[in-house]
Coordinates of C-alpha atoms in Angstrom, one line a residue:
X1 CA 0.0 0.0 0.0
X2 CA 1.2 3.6 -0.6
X3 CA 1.6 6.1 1.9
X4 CA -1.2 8.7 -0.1
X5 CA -3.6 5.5 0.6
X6 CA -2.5 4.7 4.1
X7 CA -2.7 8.3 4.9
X8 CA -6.1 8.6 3.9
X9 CA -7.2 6.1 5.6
X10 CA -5.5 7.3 8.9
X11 CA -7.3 10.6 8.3
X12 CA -11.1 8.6 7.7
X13 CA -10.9 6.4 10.4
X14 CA -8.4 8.3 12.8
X15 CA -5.9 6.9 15.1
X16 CA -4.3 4.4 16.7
X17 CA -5.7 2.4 13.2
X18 CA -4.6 -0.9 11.7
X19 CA -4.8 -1.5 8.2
X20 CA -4.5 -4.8 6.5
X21 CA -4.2 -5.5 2.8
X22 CA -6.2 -8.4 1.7
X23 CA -3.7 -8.5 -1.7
X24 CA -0.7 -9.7 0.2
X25 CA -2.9 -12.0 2.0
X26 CA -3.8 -13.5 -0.9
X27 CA -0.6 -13.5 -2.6
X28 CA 0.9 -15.3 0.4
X29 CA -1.9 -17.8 0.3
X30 CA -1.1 -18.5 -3.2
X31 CA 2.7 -18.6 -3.1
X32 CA 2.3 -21.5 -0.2
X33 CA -0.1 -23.2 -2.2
X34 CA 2.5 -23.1 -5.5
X35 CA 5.4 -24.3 -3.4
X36 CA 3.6 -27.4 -2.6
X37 CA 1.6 -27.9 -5.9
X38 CA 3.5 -31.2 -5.9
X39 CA 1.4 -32.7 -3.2
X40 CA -2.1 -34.2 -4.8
X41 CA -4.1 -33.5 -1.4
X42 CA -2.8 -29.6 0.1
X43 CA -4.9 -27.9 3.0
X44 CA -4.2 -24.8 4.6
X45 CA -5.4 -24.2 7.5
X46 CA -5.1 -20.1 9.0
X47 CA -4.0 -19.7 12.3
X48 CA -6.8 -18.2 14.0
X49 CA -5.3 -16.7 16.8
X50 CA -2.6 -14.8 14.5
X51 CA -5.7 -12.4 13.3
X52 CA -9.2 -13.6 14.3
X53 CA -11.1 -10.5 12.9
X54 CA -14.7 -12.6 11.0
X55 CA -14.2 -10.5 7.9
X56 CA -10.7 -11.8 7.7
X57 CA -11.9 -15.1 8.3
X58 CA -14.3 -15.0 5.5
X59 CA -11.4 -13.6 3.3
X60 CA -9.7 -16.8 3.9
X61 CA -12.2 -18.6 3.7
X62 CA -13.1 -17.3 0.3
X63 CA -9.5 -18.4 -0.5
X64 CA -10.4 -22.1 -0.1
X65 CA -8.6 -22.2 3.5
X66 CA -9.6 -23.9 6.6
X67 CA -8.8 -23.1 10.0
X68 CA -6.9 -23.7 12.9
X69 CA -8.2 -22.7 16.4
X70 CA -7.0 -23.1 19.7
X71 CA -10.2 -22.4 21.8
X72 CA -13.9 -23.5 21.9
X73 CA -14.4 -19.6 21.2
X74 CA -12.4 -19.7 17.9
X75 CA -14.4 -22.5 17.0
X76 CA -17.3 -20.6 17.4
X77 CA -15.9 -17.6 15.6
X78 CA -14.9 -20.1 12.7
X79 CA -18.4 -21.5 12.3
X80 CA -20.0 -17.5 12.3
X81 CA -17.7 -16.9 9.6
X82 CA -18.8 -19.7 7.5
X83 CA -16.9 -22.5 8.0
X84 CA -18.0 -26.1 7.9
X85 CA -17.1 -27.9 10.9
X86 CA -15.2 -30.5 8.7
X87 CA -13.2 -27.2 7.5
X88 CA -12.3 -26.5 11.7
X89 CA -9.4 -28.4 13.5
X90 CA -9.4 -27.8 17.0
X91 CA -5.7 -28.2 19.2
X92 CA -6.1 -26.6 22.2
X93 CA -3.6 -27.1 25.1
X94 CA -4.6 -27.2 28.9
X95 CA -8.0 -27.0 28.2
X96 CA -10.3 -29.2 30.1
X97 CA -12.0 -32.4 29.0
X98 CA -15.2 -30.9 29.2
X99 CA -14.4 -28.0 27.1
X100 CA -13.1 -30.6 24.0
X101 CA -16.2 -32.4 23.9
X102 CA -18.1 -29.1 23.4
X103 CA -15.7 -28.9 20.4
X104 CA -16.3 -32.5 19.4
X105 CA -19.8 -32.0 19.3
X106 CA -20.1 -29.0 17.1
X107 CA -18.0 -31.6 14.5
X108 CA -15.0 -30.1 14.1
X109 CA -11.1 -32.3 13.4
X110 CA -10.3 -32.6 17.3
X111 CA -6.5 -32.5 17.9
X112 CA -5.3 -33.5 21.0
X113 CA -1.8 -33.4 22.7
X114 CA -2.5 -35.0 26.7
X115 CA -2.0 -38.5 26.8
X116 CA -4.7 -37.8 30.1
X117 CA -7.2 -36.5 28.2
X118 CA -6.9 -38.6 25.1
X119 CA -7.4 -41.8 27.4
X120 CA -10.7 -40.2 29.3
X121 CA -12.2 -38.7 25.5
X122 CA -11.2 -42.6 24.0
X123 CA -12.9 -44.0 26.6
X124 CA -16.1 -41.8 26.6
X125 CA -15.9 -41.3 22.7
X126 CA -14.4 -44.3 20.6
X127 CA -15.8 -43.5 17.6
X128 CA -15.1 -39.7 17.4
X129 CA -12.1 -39.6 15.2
X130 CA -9.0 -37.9 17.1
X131 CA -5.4 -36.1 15.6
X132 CA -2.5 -36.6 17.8
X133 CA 0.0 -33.8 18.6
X134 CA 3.3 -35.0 19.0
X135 CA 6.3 -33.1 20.5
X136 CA 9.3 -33.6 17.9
X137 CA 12.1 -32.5 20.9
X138 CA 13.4 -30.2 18.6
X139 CA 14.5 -26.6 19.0
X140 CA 13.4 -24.9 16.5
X141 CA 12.1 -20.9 16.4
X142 CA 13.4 -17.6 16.7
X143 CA 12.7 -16.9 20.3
X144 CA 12.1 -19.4 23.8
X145 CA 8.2 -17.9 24.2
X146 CA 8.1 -19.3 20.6
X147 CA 9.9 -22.6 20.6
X148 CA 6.9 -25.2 21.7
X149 CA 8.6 -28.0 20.1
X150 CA 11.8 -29.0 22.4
X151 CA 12.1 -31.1 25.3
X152 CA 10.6 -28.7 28.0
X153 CA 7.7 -27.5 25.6
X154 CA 4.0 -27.7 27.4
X155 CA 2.5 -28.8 23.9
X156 CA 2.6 -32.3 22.6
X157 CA 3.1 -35.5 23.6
X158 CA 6.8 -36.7 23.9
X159 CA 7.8 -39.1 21.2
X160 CA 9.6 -41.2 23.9
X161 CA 5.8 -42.0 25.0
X162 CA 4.8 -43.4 22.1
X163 CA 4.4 -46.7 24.0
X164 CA 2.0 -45.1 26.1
X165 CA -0.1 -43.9 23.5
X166 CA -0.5 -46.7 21.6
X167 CA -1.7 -48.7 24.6
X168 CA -4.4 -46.2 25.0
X169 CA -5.1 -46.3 21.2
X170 CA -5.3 -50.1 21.2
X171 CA -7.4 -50.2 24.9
X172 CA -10.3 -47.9 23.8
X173 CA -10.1 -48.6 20.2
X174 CA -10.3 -45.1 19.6
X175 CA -9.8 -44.0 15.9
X176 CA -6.8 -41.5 14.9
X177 CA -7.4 -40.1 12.1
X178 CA -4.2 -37.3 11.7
X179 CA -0.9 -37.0 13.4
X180 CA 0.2 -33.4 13.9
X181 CA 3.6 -31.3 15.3
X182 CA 4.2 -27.7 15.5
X183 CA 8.1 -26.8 16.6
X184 CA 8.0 -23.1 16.6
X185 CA 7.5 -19.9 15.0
X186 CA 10.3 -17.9 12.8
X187 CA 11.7 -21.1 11.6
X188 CA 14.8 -20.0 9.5
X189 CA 16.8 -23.8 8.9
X190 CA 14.7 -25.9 6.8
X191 CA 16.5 -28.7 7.7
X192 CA 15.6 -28.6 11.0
X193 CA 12.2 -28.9 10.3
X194 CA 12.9 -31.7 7.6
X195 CA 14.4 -33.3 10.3
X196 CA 11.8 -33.1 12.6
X197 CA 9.4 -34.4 9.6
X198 CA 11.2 -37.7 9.5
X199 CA 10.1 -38.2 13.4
X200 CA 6.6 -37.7 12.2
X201 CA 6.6 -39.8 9.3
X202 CA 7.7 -42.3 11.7
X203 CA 5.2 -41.9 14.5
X204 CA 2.5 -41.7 11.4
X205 CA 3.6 -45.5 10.4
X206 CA 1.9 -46.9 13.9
X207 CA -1.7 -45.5 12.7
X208 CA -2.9 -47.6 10.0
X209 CA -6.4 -45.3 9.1
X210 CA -5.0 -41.5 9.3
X211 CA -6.5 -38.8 6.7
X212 CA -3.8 -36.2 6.8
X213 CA -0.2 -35.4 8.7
X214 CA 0.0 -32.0 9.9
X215 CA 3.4 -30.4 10.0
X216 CA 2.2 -26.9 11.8
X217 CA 4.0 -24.3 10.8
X218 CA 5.9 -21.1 12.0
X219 CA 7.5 -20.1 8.7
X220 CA 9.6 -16.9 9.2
X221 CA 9.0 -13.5 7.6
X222 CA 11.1 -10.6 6.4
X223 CA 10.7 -8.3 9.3
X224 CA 13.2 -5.4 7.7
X225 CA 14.5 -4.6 4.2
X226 CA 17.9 -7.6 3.6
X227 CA 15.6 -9.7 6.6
X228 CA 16.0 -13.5 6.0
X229 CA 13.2 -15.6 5.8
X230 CA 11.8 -19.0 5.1
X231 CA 12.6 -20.1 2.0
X232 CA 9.0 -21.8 1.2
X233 CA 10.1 -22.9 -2.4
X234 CA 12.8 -24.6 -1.3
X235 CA 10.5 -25.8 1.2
X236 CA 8.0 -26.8 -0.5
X237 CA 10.1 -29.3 -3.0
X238 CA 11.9 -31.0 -0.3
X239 CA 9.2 -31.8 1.7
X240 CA 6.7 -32.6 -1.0
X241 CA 9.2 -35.4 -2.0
X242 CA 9.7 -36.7 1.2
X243 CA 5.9 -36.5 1.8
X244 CA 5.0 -37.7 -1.7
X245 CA 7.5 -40.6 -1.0
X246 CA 6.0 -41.7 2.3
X247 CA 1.9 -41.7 0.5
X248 CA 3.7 -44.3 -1.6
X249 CA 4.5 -46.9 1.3
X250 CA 2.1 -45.9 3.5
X251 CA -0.2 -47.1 0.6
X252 CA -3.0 -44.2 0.7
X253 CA -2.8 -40.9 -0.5
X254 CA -3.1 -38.8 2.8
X255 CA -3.5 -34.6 2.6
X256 CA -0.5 -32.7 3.9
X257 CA -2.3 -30.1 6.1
X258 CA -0.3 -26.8 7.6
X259 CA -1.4 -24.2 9.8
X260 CA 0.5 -20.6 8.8
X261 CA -0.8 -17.5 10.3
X262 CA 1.9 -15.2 10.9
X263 CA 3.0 -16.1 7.3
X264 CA -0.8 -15.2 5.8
X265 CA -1.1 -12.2 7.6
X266 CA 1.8 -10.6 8.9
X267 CA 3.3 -8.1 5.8
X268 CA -0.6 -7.6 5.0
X269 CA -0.6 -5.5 8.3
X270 CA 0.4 -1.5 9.0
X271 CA -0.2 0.3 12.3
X272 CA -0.9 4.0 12.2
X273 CA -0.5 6.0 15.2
X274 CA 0.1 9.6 15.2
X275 CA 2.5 11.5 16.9
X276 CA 1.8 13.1 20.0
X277 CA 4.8 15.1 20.9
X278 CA 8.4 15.0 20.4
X279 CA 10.6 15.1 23.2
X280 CA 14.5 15.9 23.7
X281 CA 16.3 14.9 26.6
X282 CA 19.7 15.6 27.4
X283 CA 21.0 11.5 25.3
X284 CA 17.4 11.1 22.9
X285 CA 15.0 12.4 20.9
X286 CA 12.0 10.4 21.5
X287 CA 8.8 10.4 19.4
X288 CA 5.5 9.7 21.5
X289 CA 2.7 8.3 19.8
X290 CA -0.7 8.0 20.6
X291 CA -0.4 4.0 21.7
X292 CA 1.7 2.3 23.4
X293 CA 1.9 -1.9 24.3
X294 CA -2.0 -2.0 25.4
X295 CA -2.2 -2.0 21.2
X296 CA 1.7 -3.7 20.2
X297 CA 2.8 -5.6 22.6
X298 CA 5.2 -8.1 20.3
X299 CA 8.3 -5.4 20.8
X300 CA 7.5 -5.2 24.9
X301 CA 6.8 -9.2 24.9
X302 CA 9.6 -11.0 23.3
X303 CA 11.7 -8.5 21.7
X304 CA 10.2 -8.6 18.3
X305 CA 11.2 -6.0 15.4
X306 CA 8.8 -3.9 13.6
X307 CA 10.3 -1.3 10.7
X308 CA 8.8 2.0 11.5
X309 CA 8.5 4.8 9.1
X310 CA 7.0 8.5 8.7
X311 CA 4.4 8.7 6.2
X312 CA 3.8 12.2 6.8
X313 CA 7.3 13.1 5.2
X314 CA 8.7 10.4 3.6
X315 CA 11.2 12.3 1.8
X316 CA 12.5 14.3 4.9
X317 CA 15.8 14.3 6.1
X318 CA 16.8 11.6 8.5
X319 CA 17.5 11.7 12.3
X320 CA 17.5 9.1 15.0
X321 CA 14.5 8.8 17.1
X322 CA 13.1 6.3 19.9
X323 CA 9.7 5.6 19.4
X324 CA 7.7 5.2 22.4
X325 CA 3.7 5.3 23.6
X326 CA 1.8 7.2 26.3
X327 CA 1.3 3.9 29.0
X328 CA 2.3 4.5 31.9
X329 CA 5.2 2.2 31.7
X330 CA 8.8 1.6 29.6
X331 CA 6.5 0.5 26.8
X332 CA 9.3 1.2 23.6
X333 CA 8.6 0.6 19.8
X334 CA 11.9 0.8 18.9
X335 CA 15.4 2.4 19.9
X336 CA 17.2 4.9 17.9
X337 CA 15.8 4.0 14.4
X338 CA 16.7 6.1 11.8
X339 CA 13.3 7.7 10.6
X340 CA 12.6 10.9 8.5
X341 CA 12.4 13.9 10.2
X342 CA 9.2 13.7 12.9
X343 CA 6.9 16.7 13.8
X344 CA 4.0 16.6 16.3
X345 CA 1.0 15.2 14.3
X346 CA 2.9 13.5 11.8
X347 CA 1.3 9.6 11.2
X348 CA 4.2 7.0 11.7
X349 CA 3.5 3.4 10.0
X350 CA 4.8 0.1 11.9
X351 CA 5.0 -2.4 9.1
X352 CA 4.4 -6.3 10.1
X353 CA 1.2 -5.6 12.1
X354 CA -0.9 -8.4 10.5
X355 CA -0.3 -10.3 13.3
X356 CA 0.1 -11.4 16.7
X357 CA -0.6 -7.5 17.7
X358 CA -4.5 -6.4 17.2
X359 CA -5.1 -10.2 18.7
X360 CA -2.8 -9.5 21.9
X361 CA -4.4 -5.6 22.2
X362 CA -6.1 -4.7 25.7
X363 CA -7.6 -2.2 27.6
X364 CA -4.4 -1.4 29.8
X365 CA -4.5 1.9 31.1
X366 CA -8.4 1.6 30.5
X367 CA -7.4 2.9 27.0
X368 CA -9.7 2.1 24.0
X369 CA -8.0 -0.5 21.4
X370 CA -8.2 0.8 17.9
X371 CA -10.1 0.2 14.8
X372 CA -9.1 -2.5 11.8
X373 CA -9.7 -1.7 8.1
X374 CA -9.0 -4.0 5.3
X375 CA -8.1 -2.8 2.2
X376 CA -10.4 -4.7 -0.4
X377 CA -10.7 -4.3 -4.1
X378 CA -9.1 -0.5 -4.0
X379 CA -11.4 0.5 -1.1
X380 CA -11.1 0.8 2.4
X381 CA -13.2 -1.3 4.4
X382 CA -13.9 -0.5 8.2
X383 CA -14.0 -4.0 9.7
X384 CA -14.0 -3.1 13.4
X385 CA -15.2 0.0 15.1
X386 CA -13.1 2.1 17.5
X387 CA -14.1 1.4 21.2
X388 CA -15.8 3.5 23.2
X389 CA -16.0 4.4 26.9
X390 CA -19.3 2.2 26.9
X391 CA -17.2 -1.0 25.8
X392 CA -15.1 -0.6 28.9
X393 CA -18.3 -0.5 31.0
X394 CA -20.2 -2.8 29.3
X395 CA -19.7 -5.8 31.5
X396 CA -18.8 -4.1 34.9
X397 CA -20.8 -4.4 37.8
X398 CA -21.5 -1.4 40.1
X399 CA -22.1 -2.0 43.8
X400 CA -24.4 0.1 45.8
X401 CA -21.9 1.9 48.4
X402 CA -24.5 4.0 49.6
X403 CA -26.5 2.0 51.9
X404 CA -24.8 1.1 55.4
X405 CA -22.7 -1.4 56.6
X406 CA -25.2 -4.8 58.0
X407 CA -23.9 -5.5 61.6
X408 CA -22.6 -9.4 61.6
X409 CA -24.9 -11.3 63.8
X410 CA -23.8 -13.1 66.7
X411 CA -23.2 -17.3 66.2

């Protein structure tokens, strides 16, 4: 998107805004889809939780995606935007029992990665088809909050407990119908996650009725101008061989099934937030903006880099400024970055906003979070509102301080 556009926009709508451009959605979708063209049976399914706005659901959904969720709530959000339960896999972590079988019931893919829970749901539901989540032990992603695949991860069950899990399988005759891993986001080594393939394909070979492998996802994107990232073709060829290869002796043509979201959705998104003041101390020049980490958390979180320009003055002269936001905490965007010259009022863009940042937003500070607007066939798109004071309100409780303290009475 051009500045003139993404300016406009920023003046309709106001700010703090995020702006998402459903043609680099798309062309992402498309260029996974090509790398693995290989593969007869390909199913995408978008990470929910990386952007869960309906109208962007119904975008991918118009692509011919499924979904991924992680609670009964994206579920439910899935099947508003359109979905068909078949078109819904479901891998929580932690959850309860109780709240699977709600999921299981609406007929979604149920994914499951507790060898506890898998026993009690086989037990209670034999014939409900179940996808396994297994934990590779492999260390793979570009930071520890985003590693879930190594030894000390939470999610999965441990390929040592195999075992285990097949003595369950076999006990309550249970049917499996996928096997599935996610090792991390920002993968950069392919082979690394090649590697961690071959473990799958070799747990998949102890299920003689599955439908589809899932290999997750967690592909890396270009977060500055020289970035690395993922190289999905190269990607795609490899593992479509080694996939294509294992179909053959497994004896079945299975559907290879990922589950991208930060991929999808991450370069389709810009932050605008305009400049409240500029401040000079006696070492920095800080720009404040009119947000802060109750709208981006990513940079606060786990250190994550997003390229920040003014779009105000885009030809200006440069100087080094630290962006920063108006909580009432160290909540900075970025150190010294080199940015055009900033004046109070100018709108600074934060590229890579598509996702993971609208999704973690609050209402810390009892701020408002901000409107979304997707850019759609050359037209803006307003796709959720600004809050209000009213939302903050809305489910509070007021207690009636007014009428005196009741004595206790005597036991």
């Amino acid at each position: 998107m051009e500045n003139a556009q993404l300016l406009k926009i920023a003046n309709e709508f106001g700010s703090p805004l995020y702006v998402y451009d459903a043609d680099k959605i798309e062309s992402q979708y498309n260029r996974l889809t090509t790398a693995f063209k290989a593969v007869k049976k390909l199913k995408l399914n978008y990470a929910v939780k990386a952007l869960s706005n309906i109208s962007i659901l119904k975008l991918f959904k118009n692509l011919g995606a499924g979904i991924d969720t992680v609670s009964i709530q994206e579920v439910q959000l899935g099947l508003a935007a359109g979905f068909e339960p078949e078109q819904i896999i479901y891998t929580p972590n932690g959850v309860s029992l109780d709240e699977i079988e709600k999921a299981a019931k609406l007929g979604v893919k149920i994914n499951i990665d507790n060898l506890s829970i898998l026993e009690q749901f086989g037990t209670k539901h034999p014939n409900t088809p179940v996808c396994i989540r297994i934990n590779p032990h492999v260390m793979a992603g570009g930071n520890a909050n985003i590693s879930v695949g190594h030894i000390d991860s939470k999610f999965g069950i441990s390929i040592h407990q195999i075992p285990h899990l097949l003595r369950i399988v076999e006990n309550t005759k249970m049917s499996i119908n996928g096997i599935h891993m996610h090792t991390g986001s920002d993968i950069l080594d392919i082979d690394v996650f090649l590697y961690a393939s071959e473990i799958l394909f070799d747990t998949a070979k102890n299920f003689k009725n599955l439908e589809f492998i899932d290999f997750g996802s967690g592909f890396k994107v270009p977060y500055k101008s020289g970035d690395i990232e993922t190289n999905i073709e190269e990607l795609g060829e490899k593992l479509s061989s080694k996939f294509n290869a294992f179909c053959a002796t497994y004896g079945k043509d299975l559907t290879l099934a990922f589950e991208p979201g930060k991929f999808l959705v991450s370069e389709s998104g810009h932050f605008l937030t305009k400049v409240n003041a500029v401040k000079q101390t006696t070492s920095t020049v800080f720009a404040q903006v009119d947000s802060g980490f109750n709208h981006l958390i990513r940079p606060m979180f786990y250190g994550s880099h997003h390229e920040i320009d003014n779009i105000s003055n885009p030809s200006g002269r440069e100087r080094f400024y630290s962006v920063v936001g108006y909580i009432c905490e160290t909540d900075t965007f970025g150190n010294n970055r080199r940015i055009t010259e900033i004046n109070e009022g100018d709108i600074l863009r934060f590229k890579n906003a598509g996702a993971y940042c609208f999704s973690m937003a609050s209402n810390y500070n009892s701020r408002y979070r901000p409107a979304e607007v997707l850019w759609y066939n050359n037209k803006a798109h307003l796709i959720r509102k600004r809050e209000t004071f009213d939302d903050i309100i809305h489910n509070q409780v007021e207690v009636d301080f007014s009428k005196k303290k009741e004595k206790a009475s005597a036991v």
